[in-house]
Structures are given as C-alpha cells and as structure tokens.
mmCIF file of N, CA and C in Angstrom:
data_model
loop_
_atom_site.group_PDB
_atom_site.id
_atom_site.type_symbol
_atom_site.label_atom_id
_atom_site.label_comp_id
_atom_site.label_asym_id
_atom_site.label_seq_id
_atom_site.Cartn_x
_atom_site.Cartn_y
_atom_site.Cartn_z
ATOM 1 N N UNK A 1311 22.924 -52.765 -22.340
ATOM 2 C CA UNK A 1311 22.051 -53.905 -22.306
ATOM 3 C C UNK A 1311 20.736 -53.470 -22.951
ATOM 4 N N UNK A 1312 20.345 -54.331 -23.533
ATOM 5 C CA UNK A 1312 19.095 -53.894 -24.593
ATOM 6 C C UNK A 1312 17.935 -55.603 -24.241
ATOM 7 N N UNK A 1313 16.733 -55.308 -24.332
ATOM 8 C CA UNK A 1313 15.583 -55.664 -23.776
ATOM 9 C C UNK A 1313 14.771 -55.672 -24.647
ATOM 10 N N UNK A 1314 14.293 -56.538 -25.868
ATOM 11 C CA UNK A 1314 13.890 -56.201 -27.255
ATOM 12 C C UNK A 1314 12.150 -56.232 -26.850
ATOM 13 N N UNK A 1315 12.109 -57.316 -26.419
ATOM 14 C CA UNK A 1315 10.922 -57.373 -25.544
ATOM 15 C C UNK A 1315 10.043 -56.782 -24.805
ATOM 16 N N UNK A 1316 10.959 -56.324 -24.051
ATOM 17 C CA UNK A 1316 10.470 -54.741 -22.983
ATOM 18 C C UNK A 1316 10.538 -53.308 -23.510
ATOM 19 N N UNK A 1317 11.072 -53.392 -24.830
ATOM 20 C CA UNK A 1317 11.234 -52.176 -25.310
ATOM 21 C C UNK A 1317 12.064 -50.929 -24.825
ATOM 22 N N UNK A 1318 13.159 -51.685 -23.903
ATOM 23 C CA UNK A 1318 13.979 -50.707 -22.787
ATOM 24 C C UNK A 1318 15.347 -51.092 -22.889
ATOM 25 N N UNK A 1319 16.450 -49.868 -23.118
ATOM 26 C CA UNK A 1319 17.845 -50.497 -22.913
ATOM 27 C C UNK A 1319 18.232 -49.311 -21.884
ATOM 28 N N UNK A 1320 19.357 -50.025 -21.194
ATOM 29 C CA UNK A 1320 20.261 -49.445 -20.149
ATOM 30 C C UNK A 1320 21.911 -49.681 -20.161
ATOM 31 N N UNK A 1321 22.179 -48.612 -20.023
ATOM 32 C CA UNK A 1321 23.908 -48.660 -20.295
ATOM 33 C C UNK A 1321 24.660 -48.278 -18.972
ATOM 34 N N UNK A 1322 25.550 -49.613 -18.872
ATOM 35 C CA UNK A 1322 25.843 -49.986 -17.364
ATOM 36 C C UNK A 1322 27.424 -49.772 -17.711
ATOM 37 N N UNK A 1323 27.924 -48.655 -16.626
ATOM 38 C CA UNK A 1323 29.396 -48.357 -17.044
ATOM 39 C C UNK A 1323 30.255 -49.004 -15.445
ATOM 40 N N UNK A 1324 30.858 -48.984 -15.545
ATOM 41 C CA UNK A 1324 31.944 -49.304 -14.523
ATOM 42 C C UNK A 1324 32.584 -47.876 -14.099
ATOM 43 N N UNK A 1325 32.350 -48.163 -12.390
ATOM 44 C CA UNK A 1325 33.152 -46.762 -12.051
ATOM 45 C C UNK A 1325 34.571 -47.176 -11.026
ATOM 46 N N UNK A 1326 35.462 -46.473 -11.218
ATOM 47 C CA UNK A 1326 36.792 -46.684 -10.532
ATOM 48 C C UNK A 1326 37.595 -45.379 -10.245
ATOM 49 N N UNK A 1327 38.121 -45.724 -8.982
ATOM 50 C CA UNK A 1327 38.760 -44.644 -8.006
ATOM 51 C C UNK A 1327 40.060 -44.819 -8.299
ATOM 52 N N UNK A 1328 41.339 -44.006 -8.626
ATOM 53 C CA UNK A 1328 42.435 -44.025 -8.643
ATOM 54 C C UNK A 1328 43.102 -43.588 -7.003
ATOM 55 N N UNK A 1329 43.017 -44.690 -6.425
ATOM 56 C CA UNK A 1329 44.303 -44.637 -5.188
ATOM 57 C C UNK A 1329 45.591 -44.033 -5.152
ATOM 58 N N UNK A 1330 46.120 -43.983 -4.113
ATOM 59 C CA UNK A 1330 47.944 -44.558 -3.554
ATOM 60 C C UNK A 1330 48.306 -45.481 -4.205
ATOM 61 N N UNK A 1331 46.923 -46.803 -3.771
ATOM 62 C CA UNK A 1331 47.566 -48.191 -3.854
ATOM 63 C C UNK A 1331 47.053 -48.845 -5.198
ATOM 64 N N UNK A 1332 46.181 -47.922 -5.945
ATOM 65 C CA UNK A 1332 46.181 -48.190 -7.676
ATOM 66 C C UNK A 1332 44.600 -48.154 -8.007
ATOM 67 N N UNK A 1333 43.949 -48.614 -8.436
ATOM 68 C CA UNK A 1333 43.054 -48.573 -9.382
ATOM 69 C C UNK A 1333 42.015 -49.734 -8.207
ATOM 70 N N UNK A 1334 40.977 -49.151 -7.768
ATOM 71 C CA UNK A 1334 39.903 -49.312 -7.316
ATOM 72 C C UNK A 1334 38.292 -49.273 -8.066
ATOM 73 N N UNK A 1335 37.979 -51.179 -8.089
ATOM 74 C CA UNK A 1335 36.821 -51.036 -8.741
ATOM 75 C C UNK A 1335 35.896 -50.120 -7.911
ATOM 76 N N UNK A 1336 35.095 -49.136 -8.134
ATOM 77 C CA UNK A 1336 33.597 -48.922 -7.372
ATOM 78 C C UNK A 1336 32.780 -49.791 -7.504
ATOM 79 N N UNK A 1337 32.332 -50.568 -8.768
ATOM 80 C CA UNK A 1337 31.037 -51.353 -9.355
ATOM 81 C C UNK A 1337 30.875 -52.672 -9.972
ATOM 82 N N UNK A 1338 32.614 -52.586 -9.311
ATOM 83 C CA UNK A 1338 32.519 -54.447 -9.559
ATOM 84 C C UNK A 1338 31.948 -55.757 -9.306
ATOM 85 N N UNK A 1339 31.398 -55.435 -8.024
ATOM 86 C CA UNK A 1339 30.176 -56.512 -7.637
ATOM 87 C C UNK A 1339 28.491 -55.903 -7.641
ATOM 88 N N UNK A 1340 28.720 -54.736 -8.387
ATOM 89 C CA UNK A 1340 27.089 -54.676 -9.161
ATOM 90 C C UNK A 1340 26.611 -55.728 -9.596
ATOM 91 N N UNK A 1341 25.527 -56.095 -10.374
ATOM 92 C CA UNK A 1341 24.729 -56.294 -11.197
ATOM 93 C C UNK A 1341 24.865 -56.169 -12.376
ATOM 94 N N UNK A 1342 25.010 -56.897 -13.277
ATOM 95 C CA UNK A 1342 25.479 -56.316 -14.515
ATOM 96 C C UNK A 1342 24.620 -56.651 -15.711
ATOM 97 N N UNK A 1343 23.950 -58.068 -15.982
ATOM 98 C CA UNK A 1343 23.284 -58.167 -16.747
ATOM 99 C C UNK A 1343 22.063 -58.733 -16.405
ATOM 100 N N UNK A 1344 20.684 -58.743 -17.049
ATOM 101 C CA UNK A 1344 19.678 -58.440 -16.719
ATOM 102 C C UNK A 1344 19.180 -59.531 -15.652
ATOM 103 N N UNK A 1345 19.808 -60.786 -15.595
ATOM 104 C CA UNK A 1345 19.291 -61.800 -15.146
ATOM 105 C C UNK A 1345 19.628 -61.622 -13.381
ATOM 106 N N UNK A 1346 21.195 -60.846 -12.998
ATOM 107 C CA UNK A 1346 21.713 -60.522 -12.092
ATOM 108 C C UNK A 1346 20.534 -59.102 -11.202
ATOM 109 N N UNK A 1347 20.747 -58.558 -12.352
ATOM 110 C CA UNK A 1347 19.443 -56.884 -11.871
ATOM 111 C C UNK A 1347 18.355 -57.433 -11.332
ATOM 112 N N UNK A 1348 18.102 -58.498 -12.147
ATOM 113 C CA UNK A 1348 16.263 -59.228 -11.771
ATOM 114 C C UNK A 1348 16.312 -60.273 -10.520
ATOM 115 N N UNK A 1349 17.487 -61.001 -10.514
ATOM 116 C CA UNK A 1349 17.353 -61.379 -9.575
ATOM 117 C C UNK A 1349 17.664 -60.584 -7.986
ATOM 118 N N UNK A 1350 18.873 -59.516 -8.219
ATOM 119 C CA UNK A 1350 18.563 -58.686 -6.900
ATOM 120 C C UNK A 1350 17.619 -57.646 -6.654
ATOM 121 N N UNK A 1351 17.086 -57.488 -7.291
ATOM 122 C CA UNK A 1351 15.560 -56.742 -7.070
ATOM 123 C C UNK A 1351 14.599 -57.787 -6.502
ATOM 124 N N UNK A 1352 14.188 -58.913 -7.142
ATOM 125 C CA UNK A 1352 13.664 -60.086 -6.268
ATOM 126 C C UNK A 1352 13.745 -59.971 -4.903
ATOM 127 N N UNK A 1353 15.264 -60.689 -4.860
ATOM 128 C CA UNK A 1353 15.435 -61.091 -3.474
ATOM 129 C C UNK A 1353 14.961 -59.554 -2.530
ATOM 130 N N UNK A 1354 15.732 -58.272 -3.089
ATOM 131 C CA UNK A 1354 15.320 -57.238 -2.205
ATOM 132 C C UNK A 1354 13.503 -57.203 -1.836
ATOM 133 N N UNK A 1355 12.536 -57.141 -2.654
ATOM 134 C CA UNK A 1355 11.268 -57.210 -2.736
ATOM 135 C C UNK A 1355 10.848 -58.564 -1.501
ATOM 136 N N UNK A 1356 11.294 -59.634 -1.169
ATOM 137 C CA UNK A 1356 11.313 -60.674 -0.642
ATOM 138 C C UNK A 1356 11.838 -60.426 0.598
ATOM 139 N N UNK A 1357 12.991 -60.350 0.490
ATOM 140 C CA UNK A 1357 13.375 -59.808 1.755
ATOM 141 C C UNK A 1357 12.328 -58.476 2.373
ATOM 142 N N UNK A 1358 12.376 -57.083 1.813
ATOM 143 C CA UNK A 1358 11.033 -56.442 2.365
ATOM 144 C C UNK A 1358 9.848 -57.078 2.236
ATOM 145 N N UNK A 1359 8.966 -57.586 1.857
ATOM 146 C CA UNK A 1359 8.284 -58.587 2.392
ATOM 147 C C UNK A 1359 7.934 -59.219 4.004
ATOM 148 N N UNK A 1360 9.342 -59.682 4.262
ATOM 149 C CA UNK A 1360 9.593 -60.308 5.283
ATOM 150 C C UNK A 1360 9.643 -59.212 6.567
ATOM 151 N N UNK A 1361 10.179 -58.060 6.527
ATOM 152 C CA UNK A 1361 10.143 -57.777 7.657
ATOM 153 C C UNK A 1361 9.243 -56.095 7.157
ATOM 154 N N UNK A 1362 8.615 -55.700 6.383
ATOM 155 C CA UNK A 1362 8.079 -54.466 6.622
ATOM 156 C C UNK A 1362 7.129 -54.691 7.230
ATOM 157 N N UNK A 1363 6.840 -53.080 7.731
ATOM 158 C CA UNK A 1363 6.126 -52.546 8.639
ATOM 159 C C UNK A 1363 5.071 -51.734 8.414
ATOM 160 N N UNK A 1364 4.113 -51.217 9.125
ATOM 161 C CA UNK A 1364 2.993 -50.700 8.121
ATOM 162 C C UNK A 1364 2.819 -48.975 7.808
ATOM 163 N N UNK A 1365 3.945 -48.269 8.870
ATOM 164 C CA UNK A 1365 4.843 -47.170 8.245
ATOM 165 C C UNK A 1365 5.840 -46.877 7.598
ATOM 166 N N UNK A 1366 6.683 -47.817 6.894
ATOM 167 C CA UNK A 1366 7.625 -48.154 6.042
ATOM 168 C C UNK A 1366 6.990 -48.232 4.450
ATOM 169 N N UNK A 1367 7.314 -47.032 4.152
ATOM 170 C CA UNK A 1367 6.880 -46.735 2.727
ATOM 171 C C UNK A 1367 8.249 -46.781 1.751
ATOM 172 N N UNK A 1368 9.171 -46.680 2.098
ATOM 173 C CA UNK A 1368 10.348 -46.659 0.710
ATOM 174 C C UNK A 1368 10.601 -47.917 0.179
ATOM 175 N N UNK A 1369 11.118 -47.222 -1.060
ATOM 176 C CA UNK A 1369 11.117 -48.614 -2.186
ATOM 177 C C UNK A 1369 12.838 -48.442 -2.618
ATOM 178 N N UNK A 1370 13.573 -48.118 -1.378
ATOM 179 C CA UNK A 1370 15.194 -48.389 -1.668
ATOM 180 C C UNK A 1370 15.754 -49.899 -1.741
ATOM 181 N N UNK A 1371 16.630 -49.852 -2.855
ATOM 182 C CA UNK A 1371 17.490 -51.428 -3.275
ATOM 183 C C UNK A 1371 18.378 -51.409 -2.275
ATOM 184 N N UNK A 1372 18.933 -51.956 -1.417
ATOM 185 C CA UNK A 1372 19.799 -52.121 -0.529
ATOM 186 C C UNK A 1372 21.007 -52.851 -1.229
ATOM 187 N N UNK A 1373 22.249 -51.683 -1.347
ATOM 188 C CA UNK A 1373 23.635 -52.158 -2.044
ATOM 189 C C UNK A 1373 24.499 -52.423 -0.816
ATOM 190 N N UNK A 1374 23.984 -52.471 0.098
ATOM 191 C CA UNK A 1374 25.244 -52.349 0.839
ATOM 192 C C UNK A 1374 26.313 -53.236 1.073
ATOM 193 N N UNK A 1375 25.993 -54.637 0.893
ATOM 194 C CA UNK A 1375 26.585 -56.003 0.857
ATOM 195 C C UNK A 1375 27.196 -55.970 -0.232
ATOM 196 N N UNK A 1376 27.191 -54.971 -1.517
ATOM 197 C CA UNK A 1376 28.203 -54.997 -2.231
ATOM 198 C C UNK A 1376 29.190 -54.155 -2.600
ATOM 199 N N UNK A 1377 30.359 -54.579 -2.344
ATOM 200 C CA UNK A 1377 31.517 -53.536 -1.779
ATOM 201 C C UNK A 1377 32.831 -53.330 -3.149
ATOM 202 N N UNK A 1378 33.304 -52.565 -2.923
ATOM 203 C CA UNK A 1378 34.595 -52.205 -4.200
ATOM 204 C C UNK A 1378 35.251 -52.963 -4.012
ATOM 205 N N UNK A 1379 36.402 -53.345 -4.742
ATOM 206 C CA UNK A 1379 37.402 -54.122 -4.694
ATOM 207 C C UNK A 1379 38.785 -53.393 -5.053
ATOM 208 N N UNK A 1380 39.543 -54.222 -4.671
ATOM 209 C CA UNK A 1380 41.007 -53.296 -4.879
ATOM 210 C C UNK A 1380 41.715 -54.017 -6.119
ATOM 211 N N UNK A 1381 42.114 -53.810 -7.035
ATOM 212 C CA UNK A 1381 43.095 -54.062 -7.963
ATOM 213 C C UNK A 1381 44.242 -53.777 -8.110
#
C-alpha cells in the first residue's frame, strides 16, 4: 500500500498456519487497506478515550476481537 500524499508505503502480507485440518488464515480479519487501518486506530483512540486512567500510559492497538479463520 502506497500513500503518495503522506509520503509512506507499507507492505501488508498475509500470514498462515499449516494444520491437521489444512491451511489456517492468521491475518485474515486484519486491516488491510488504508481506510480499514484508519478507521481501527480511530475507534481504538476513542475507545481509550473513554475509559483511560491517569496512570495508563500505553499506546497498544487492541487485536484481540480479531481472530484466524480456518480454511
């Protein structure tokens, strides 16, 4: 993905686990193009917003709601 504007590109690969039961996306419900990245960084920023605290210093993206899939 390239950003002509921002002067920044990023190259977003797909990762997958070979099972028993076959071929496992890792990064299938990532984020993939810029509009998806921008909007879950948003919501994350929004959501912290809402509940930080005034010893809560990290600036982690919270993936956890998005999970592998099986193929």
């Amino acid at each position: 993905m390239y950003i002509p504007e921002e002067g920044i590109g990023i190259r977003i690969e797909d990762d997958y686990w070979m099972g028993k039961k076959g071929c496992i996306s890792l990064s299938e419900n990532l984020p993939k193009t810029a509009q998806e990245i921008e909007a879950l960084v948003q919501q994350q920023f929004e959501d912290d917003s809402l509940d930080r605290d005034d010893d809560d210093d990290d600036d982690i993206i919270d993936f956890s709601d998005l999970r592998a899939t099986e193929h």
